[in-house]
Structures are given as structure tokens and as C-alpha cells.
C-alpha atoms as a PDB file:
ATOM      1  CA  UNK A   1      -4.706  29.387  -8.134  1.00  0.00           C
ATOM      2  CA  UNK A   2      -7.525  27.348  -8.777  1.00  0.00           C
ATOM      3  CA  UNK A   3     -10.624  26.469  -6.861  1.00  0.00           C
ATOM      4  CA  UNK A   4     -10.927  22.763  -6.314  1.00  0.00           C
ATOM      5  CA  UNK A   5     -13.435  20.233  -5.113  1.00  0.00           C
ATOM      6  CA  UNK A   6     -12.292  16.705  -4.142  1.00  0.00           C
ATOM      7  CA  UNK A   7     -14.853  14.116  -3.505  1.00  0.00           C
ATOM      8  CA  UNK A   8     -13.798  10.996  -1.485  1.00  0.00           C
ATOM      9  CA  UNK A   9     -11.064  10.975   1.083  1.00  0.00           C
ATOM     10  CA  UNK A  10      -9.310   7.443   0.945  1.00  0.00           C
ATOM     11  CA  UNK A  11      -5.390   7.287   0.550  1.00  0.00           C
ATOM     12  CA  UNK A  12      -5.880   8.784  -3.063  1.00  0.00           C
ATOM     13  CA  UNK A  13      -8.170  11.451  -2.046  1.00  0.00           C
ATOM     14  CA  UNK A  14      -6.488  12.813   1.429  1.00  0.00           C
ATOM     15  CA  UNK A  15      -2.620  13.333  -0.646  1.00  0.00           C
ATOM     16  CA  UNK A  16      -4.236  14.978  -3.622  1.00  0.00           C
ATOM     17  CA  UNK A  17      -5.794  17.002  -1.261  1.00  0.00           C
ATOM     18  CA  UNK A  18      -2.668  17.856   0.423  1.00  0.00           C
ATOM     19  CA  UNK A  19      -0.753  18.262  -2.339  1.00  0.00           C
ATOM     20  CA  UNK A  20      -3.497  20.364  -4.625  1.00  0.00           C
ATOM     21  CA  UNK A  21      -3.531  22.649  -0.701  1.00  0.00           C
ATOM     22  CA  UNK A  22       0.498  22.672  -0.698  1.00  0.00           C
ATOM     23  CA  UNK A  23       0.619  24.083  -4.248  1.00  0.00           C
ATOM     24  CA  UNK A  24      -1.661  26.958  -3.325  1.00  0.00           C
ATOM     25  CA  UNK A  25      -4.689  25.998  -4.825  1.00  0.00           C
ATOM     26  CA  UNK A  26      -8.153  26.176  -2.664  1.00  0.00           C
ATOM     27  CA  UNK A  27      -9.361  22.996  -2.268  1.00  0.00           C
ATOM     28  CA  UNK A  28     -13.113  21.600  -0.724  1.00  0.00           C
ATOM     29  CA  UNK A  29     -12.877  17.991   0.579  1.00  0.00           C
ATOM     30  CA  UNK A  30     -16.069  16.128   1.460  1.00  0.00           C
ATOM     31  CA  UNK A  31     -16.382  12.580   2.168  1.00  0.00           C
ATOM     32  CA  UNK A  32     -19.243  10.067   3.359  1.00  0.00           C
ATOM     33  CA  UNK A  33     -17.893   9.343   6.310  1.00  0.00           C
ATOM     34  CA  UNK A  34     -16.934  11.860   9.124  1.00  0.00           C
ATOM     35  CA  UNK A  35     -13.949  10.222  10.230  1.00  0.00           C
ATOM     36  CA  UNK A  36     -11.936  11.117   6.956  1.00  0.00           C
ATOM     37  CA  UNK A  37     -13.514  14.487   6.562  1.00  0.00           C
ATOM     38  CA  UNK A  38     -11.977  15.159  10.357  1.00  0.00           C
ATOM     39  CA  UNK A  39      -8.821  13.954   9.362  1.00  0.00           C
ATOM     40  CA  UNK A  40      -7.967  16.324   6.457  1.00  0.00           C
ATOM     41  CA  UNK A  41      -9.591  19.321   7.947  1.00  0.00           C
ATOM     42  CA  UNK A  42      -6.635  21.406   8.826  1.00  0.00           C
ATOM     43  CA  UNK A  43      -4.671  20.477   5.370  1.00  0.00           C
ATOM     44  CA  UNK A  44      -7.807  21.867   3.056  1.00  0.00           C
ATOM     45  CA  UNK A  45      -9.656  25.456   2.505  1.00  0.00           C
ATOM     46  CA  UNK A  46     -12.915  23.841   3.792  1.00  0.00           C
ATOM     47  CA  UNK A  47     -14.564  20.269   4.301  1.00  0.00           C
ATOM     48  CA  UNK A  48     -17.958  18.564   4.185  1.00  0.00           C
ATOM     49  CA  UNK A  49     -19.514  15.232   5.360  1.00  0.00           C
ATOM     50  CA  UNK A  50     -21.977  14.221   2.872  1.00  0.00           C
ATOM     51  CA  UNK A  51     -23.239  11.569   0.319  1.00  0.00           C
ATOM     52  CA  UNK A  52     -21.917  12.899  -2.956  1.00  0.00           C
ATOM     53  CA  UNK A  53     -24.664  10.495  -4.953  1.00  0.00           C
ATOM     54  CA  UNK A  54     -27.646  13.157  -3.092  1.00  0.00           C
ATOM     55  CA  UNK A  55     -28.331  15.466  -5.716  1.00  0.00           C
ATOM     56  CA  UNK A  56     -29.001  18.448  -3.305  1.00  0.00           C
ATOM     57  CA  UNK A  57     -26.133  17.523  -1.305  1.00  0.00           C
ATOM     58  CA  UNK A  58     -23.816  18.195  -4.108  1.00  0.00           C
ATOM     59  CA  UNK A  59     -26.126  21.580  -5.718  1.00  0.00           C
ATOM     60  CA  UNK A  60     -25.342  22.627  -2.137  1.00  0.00           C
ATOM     61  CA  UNK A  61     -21.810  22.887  -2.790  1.00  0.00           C
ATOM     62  CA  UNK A  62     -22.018  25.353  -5.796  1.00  0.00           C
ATOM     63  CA  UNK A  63     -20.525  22.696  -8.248  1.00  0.00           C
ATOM     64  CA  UNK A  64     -20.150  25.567 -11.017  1.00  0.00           C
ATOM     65  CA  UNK A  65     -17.965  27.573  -8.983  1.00  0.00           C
ATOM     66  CA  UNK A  66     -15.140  25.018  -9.119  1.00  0.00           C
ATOM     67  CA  UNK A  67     -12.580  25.167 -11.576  1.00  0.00           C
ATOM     68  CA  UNK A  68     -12.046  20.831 -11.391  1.00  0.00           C
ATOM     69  CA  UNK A  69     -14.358  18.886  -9.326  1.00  0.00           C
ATOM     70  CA  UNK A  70     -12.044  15.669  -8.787  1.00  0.00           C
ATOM     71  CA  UNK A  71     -13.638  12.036  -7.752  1.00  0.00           C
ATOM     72  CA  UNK A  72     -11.588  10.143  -6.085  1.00  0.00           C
ATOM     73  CA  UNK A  73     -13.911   7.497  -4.722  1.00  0.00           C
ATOM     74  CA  UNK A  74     -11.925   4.090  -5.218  1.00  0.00           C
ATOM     75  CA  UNK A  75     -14.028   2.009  -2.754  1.00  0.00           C
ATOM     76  CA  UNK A  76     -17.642   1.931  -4.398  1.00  0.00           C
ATOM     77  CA  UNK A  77     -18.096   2.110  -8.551  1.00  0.00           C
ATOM     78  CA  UNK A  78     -21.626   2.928  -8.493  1.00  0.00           C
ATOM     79  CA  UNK A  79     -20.695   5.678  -6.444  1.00  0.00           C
ATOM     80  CA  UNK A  80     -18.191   7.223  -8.150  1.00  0.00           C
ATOM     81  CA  UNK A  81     -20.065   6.517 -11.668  1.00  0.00           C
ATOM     82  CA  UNK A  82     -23.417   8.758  -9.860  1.00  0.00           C
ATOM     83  CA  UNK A  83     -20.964  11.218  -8.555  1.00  0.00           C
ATOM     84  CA  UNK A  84     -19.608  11.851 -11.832  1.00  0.00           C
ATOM     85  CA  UNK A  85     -22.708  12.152 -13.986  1.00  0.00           C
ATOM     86  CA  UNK A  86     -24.268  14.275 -11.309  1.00  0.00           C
ATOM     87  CA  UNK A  87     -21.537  16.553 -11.328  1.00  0.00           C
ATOM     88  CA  UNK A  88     -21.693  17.105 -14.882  1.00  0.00           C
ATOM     89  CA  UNK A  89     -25.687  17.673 -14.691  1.00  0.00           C
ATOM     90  CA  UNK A  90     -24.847  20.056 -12.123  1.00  0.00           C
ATOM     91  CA  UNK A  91     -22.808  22.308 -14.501  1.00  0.00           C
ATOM     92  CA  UNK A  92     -19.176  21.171 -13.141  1.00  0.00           C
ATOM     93  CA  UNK A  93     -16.553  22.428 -15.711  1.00  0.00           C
ATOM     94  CA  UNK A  94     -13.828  19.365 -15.752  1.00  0.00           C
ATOM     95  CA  UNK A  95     -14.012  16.142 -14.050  1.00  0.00           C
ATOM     96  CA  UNK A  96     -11.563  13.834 -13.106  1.00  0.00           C
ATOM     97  CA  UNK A  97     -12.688  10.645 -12.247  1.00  0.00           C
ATOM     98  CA  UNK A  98     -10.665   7.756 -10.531  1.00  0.00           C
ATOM     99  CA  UNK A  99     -10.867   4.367 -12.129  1.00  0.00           C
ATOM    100  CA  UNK A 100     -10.156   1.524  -9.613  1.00  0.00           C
ATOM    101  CA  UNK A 101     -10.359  -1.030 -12.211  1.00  0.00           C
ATOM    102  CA  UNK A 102      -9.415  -0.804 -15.768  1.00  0.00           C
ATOM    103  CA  UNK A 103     -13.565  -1.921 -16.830  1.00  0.00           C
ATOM    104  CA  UNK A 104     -14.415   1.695 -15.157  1.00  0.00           C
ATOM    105  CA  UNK A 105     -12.651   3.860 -17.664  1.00  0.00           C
ATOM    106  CA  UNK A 106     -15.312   3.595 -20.376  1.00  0.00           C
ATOM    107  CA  UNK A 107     -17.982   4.157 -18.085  1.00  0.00           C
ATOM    108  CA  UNK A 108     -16.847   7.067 -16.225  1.00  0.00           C
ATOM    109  CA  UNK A 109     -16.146   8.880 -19.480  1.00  0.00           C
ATOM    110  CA  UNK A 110     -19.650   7.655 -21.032  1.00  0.00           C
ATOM    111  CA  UNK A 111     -20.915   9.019 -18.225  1.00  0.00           C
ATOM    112  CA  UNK A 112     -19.560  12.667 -17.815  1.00  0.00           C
ATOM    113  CA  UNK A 113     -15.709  12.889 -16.887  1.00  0.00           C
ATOM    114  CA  UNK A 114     -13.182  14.678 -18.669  1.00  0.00           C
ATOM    115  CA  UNK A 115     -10.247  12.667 -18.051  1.00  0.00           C
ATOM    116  CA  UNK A 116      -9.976   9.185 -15.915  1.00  0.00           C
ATOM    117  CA  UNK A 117      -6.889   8.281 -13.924  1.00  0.00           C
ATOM    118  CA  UNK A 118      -6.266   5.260 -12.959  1.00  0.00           C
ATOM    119  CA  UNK A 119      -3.456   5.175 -10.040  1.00  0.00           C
ATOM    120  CA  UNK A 120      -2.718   1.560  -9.253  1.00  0.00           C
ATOM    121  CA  UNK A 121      -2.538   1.408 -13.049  1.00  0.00           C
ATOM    122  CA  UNK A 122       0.089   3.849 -13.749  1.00  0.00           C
ATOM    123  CA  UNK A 123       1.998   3.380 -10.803  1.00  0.00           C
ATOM    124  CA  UNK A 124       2.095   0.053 -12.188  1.00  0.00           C
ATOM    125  CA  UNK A 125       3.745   1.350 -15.333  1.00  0.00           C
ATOM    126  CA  UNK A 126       6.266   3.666 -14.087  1.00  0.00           C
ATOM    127  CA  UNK A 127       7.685   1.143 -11.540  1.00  0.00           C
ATOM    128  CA  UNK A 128       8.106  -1.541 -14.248  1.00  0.00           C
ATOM    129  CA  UNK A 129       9.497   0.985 -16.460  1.00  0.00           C
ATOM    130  CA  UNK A 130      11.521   2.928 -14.513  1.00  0.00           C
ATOM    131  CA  UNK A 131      13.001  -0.522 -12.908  1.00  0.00           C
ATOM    132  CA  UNK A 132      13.418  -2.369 -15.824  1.00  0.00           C
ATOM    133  CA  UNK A 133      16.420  -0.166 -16.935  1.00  0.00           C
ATOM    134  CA  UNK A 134      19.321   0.907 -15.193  1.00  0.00           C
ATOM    135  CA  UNK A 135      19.457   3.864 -18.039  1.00  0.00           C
ATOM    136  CA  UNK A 136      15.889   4.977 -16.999  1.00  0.00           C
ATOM    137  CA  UNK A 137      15.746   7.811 -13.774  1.00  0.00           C
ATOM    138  CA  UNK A 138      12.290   9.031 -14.166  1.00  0.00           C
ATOM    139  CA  UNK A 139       9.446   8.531 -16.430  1.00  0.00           C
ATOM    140  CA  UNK A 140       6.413  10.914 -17.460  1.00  0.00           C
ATOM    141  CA  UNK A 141       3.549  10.185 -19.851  1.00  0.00           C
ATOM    142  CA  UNK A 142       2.358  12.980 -21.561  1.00  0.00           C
ATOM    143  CA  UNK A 143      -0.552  11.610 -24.065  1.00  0.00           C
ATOM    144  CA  UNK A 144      -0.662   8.631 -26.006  1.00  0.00           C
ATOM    145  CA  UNK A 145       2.694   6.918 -26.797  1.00  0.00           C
ATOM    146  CA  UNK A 146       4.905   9.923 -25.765  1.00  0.00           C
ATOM    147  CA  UNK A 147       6.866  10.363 -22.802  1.00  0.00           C
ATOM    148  CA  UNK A 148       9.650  12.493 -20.567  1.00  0.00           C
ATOM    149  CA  UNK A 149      12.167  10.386 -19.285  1.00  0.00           C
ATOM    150  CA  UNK A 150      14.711  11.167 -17.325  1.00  0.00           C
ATOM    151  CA  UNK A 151      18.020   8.860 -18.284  1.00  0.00           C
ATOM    152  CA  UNK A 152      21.712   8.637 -17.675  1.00  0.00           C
ATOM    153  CA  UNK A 153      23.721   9.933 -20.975  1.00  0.00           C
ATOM    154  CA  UNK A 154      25.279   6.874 -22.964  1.00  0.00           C
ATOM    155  CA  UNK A 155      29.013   6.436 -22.132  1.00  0.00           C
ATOM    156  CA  UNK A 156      29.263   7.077 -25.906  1.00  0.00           C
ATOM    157  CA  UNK A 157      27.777  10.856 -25.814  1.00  0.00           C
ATOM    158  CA  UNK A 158      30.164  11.697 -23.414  1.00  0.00           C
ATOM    159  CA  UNK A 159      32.234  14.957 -24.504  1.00  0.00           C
ATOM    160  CA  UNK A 160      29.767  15.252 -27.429  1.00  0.00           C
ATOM    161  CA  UNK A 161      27.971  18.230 -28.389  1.00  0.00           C
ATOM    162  CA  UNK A 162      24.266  18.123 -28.897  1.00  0.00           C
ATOM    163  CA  UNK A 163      24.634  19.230 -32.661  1.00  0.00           C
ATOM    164  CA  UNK A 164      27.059  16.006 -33.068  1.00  0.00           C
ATOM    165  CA  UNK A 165      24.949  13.463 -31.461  1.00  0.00           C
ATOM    166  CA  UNK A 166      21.719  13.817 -33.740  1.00  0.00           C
ATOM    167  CA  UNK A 167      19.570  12.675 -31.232  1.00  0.00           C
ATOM    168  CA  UNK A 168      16.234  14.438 -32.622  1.00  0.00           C
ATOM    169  CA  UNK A 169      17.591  13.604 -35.916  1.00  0.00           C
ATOM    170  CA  UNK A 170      18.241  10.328 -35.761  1.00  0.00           C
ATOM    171  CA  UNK A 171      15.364   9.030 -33.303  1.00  0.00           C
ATOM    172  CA  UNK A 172      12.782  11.960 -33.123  1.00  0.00           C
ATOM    173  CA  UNK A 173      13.580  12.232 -29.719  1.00  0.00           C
ATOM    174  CA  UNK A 174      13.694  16.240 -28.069  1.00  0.00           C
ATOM    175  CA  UNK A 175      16.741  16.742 -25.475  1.00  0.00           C
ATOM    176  CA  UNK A 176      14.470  19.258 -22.990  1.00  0.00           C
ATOM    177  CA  UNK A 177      16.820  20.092 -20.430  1.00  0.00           C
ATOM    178  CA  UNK A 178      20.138  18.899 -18.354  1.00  0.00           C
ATOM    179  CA  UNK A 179      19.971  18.011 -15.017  1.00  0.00           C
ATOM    180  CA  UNK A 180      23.018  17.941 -12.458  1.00  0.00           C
ATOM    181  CA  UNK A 181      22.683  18.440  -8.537  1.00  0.00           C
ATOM    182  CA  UNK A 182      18.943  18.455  -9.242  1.00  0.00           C
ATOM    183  CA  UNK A 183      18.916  21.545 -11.142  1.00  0.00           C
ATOM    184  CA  UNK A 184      17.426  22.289 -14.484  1.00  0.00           C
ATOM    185  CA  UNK A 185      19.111  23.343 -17.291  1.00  0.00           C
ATOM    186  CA  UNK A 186      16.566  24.288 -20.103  1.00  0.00           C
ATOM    187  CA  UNK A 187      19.253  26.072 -22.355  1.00  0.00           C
ATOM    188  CA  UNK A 188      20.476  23.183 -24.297  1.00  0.00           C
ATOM    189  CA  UNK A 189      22.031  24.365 -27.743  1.00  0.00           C
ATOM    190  CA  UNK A 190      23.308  22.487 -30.455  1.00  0.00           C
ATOM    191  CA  UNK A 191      27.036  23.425 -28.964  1.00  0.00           C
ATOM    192  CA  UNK A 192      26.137  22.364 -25.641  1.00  0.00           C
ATOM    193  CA  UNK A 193      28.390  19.809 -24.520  1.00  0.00           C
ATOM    194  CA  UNK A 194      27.316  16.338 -22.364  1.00  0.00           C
ATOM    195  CA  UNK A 195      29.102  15.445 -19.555  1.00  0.00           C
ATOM    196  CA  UNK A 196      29.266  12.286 -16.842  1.00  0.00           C
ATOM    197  CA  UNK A 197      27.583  14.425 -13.707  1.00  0.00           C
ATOM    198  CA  UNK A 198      24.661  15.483 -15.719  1.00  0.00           C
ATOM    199  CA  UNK A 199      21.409  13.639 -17.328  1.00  0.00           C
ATOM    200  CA  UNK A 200      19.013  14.407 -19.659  1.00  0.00           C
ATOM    201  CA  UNK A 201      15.234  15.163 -19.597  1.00  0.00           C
ATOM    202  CA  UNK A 202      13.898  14.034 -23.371  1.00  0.00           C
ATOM    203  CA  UNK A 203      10.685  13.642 -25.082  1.00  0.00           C
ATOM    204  CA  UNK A 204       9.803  11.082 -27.443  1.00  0.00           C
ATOM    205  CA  UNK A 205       7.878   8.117 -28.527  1.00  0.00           C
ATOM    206  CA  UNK A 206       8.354   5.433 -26.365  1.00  0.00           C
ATOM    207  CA  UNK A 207       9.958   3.033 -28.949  1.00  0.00           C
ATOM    208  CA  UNK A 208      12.235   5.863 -30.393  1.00  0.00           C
ATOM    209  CA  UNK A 209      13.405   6.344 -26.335  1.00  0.00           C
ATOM    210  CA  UNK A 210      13.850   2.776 -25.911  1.00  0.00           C
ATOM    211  CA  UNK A 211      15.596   2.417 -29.298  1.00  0.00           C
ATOM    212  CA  UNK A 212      17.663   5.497 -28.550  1.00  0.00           C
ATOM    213  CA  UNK A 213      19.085   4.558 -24.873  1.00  0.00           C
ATOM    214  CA  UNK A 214      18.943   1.005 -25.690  1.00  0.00           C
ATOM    215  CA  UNK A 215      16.440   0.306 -22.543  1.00  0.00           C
END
């Protein structure tokens, strides 16, 4: 369990606030405006109403106590650009900062966050990826050009074992798990044998996926 602040309570903010709540964690929401502070009060440990670019305003929440102080501020740049460098003044120990706008990224890192994500962005991606195939189920990046994908097993690997296929051999690509009935399987062996109801979880470069399931 981790100890979570959130800072902005748009669309982006209020579900990661849910979800980061629904996973266990305990979050702190605050927001500007009162209306979306009411809104998500019963979902979160705790929530404020404050201006998260007042310096004593955010020192009053105890920013070194959180384990990832998250800005999710998609509505005002400058904003979410103070917010972030304050935080890090402040002693916070990661920041995530939301980028509404590709431009942002290199400023919000310049300027004290961790990581920067960037929703509309990789949304963006993973609807024109995962829609662009009929081969392609699911899609995950994990850092840089590598990805999990979930995929439907080529009519041709049908029957096959793993060990026969050369899949990691062949394209560099890792077979992580089966799925079928929306279970995992994470004990795939070279003997283990592909069938029609069942499809794969693999990691990989993106061009060695493509290449591999012809997508």
C-alpha cells in the first residue's frame, strides 16, 4: 500500500483517484475548485480544496510523507508546470506529471517530474494499434520500443509446441503467458502445446511483434 497525493480532479484526476483508492492504496485528492473536491470525497482517504501553485498550501500537506505525489492538472500548463517544481522543492519523492500537449513533456521533466504521461497521447496509440490489426487483442508499452501484446495465435502455430515454433529464436520475441477464458497461464514450456481457444501474452520490440504476427 502506498500513500498517494493526487493534485487536480478533472476526468483524469477523479478515475486515477478511484482506481489508485480501489487497489488499496491511500490516496489525498485536492483540487482548486470545491465542486470536484466534493465530488470524489467518499471514493478517497481524505480531500482538500486548495491552490496547489501556494507554496504553504502544498508544505501544509506534508509533501514528504507521500510515496508519489501525482499532477494531474490538464486544464492550466502554468499550473501544473508550478505544481510540479514546487513539489519537488518541497521534498516530494516521485512525480508524475500529466502532459496535455506533447510541447509540455520537456518542461515538466526540466522542471522536477519523474515521469510524464501523456493520456490523450497514448490512448491515441493503443486505439490505432490495437484497431489496426485483427491479430492484435491488447497492447502494453513497457519502455522505449518494447511492448506486451496480447494476439490471436497464427492459424499456422496451431498444434505446435513452443520449442517447435522458435518464436524467441527467430524474432526475439518472449511468449509470457497463455490466456483462455481470461485466465493466465504463466507456465509456458518449450513442450507446451498452442491451441485455437487460447492467446498469447508476448514481449518484444515492436517491429519484431509486427514482423512476427504479420500486423
Amino acid at each position: 500500500m502506498k500513500n498517494i497525493l493526487i493534485i487536480g480532479l478533472g476526468r483524469f484526476g477523479r478515475h486515477a483517484a478511484m482506481k489508485l483508492t480501489e487497489l488499496g492504496h491511500q490516496v489525498m485528492a485536492t483540487d482548486i475548485r470545491e465542486d470536484r473536491v466534493e465530488d470524489i470525497l467518499s471514493y478517497v482517504t481524505n480531500a482538500l480544496i486548495g491552490d496547489s501553485t501556494d507554496h504553504d498550501f502544498l508544505e501544509s500537506l506534508g509533501i514528504e510523507d507521500f510515496d508519489v505525489c501525482i499532477v494531474a492538472i490538464g486544464d492550466n500548463f502554468q499550473s501544473s508546470l508550478e505544481t510540479t517544481s514546487l513539489l519537488k522543492e518541497l521534498g516530494a519523492k516521485f512525480v508524475v506529471s500529466r502532459a496535455a500537449r506533447s510541447v509540455h513533456e520537456k518542461f515538466l521533466l526540466r522542471n522536477g517530474a519523474d515521469r510524464v504521461v501523456y493520456p490523450e497521447r497514448q490512448l491515441a496509440e493503443w486505439t490505432a494499434i490495437r484497431y489496426s490489426s485483427d491479430n492484435i487483442l491488447d497492447y502494453i508499452e513497457v519502455e522505449g520500443d518494447y511492448s506486451i501484446f496480447e494476439v490471436v495465435i497464427p492459424e499456422k502455430w496451431l498444434g505446435k509446441r513452443v520449442d517447435d515454433i522458435g518464436v524467441r529464436k527467430n524474432y526475439g520475441v518472449s511468449i509470457l503467458a497463455i490466456k483462455k477464458n481470461g485466465q493466465l497461464d504463466l507456465n509456458v514450456a518449450a513442450e507446451t502445446v498452442l491451441r485455437d481457444d487460447s492467446t498469447l501474452l508476448v514481449l518484444g520490440g515492436d517491429k519484431d511483434i509486427h514482423k512476427c504476427f504479420h500486423t
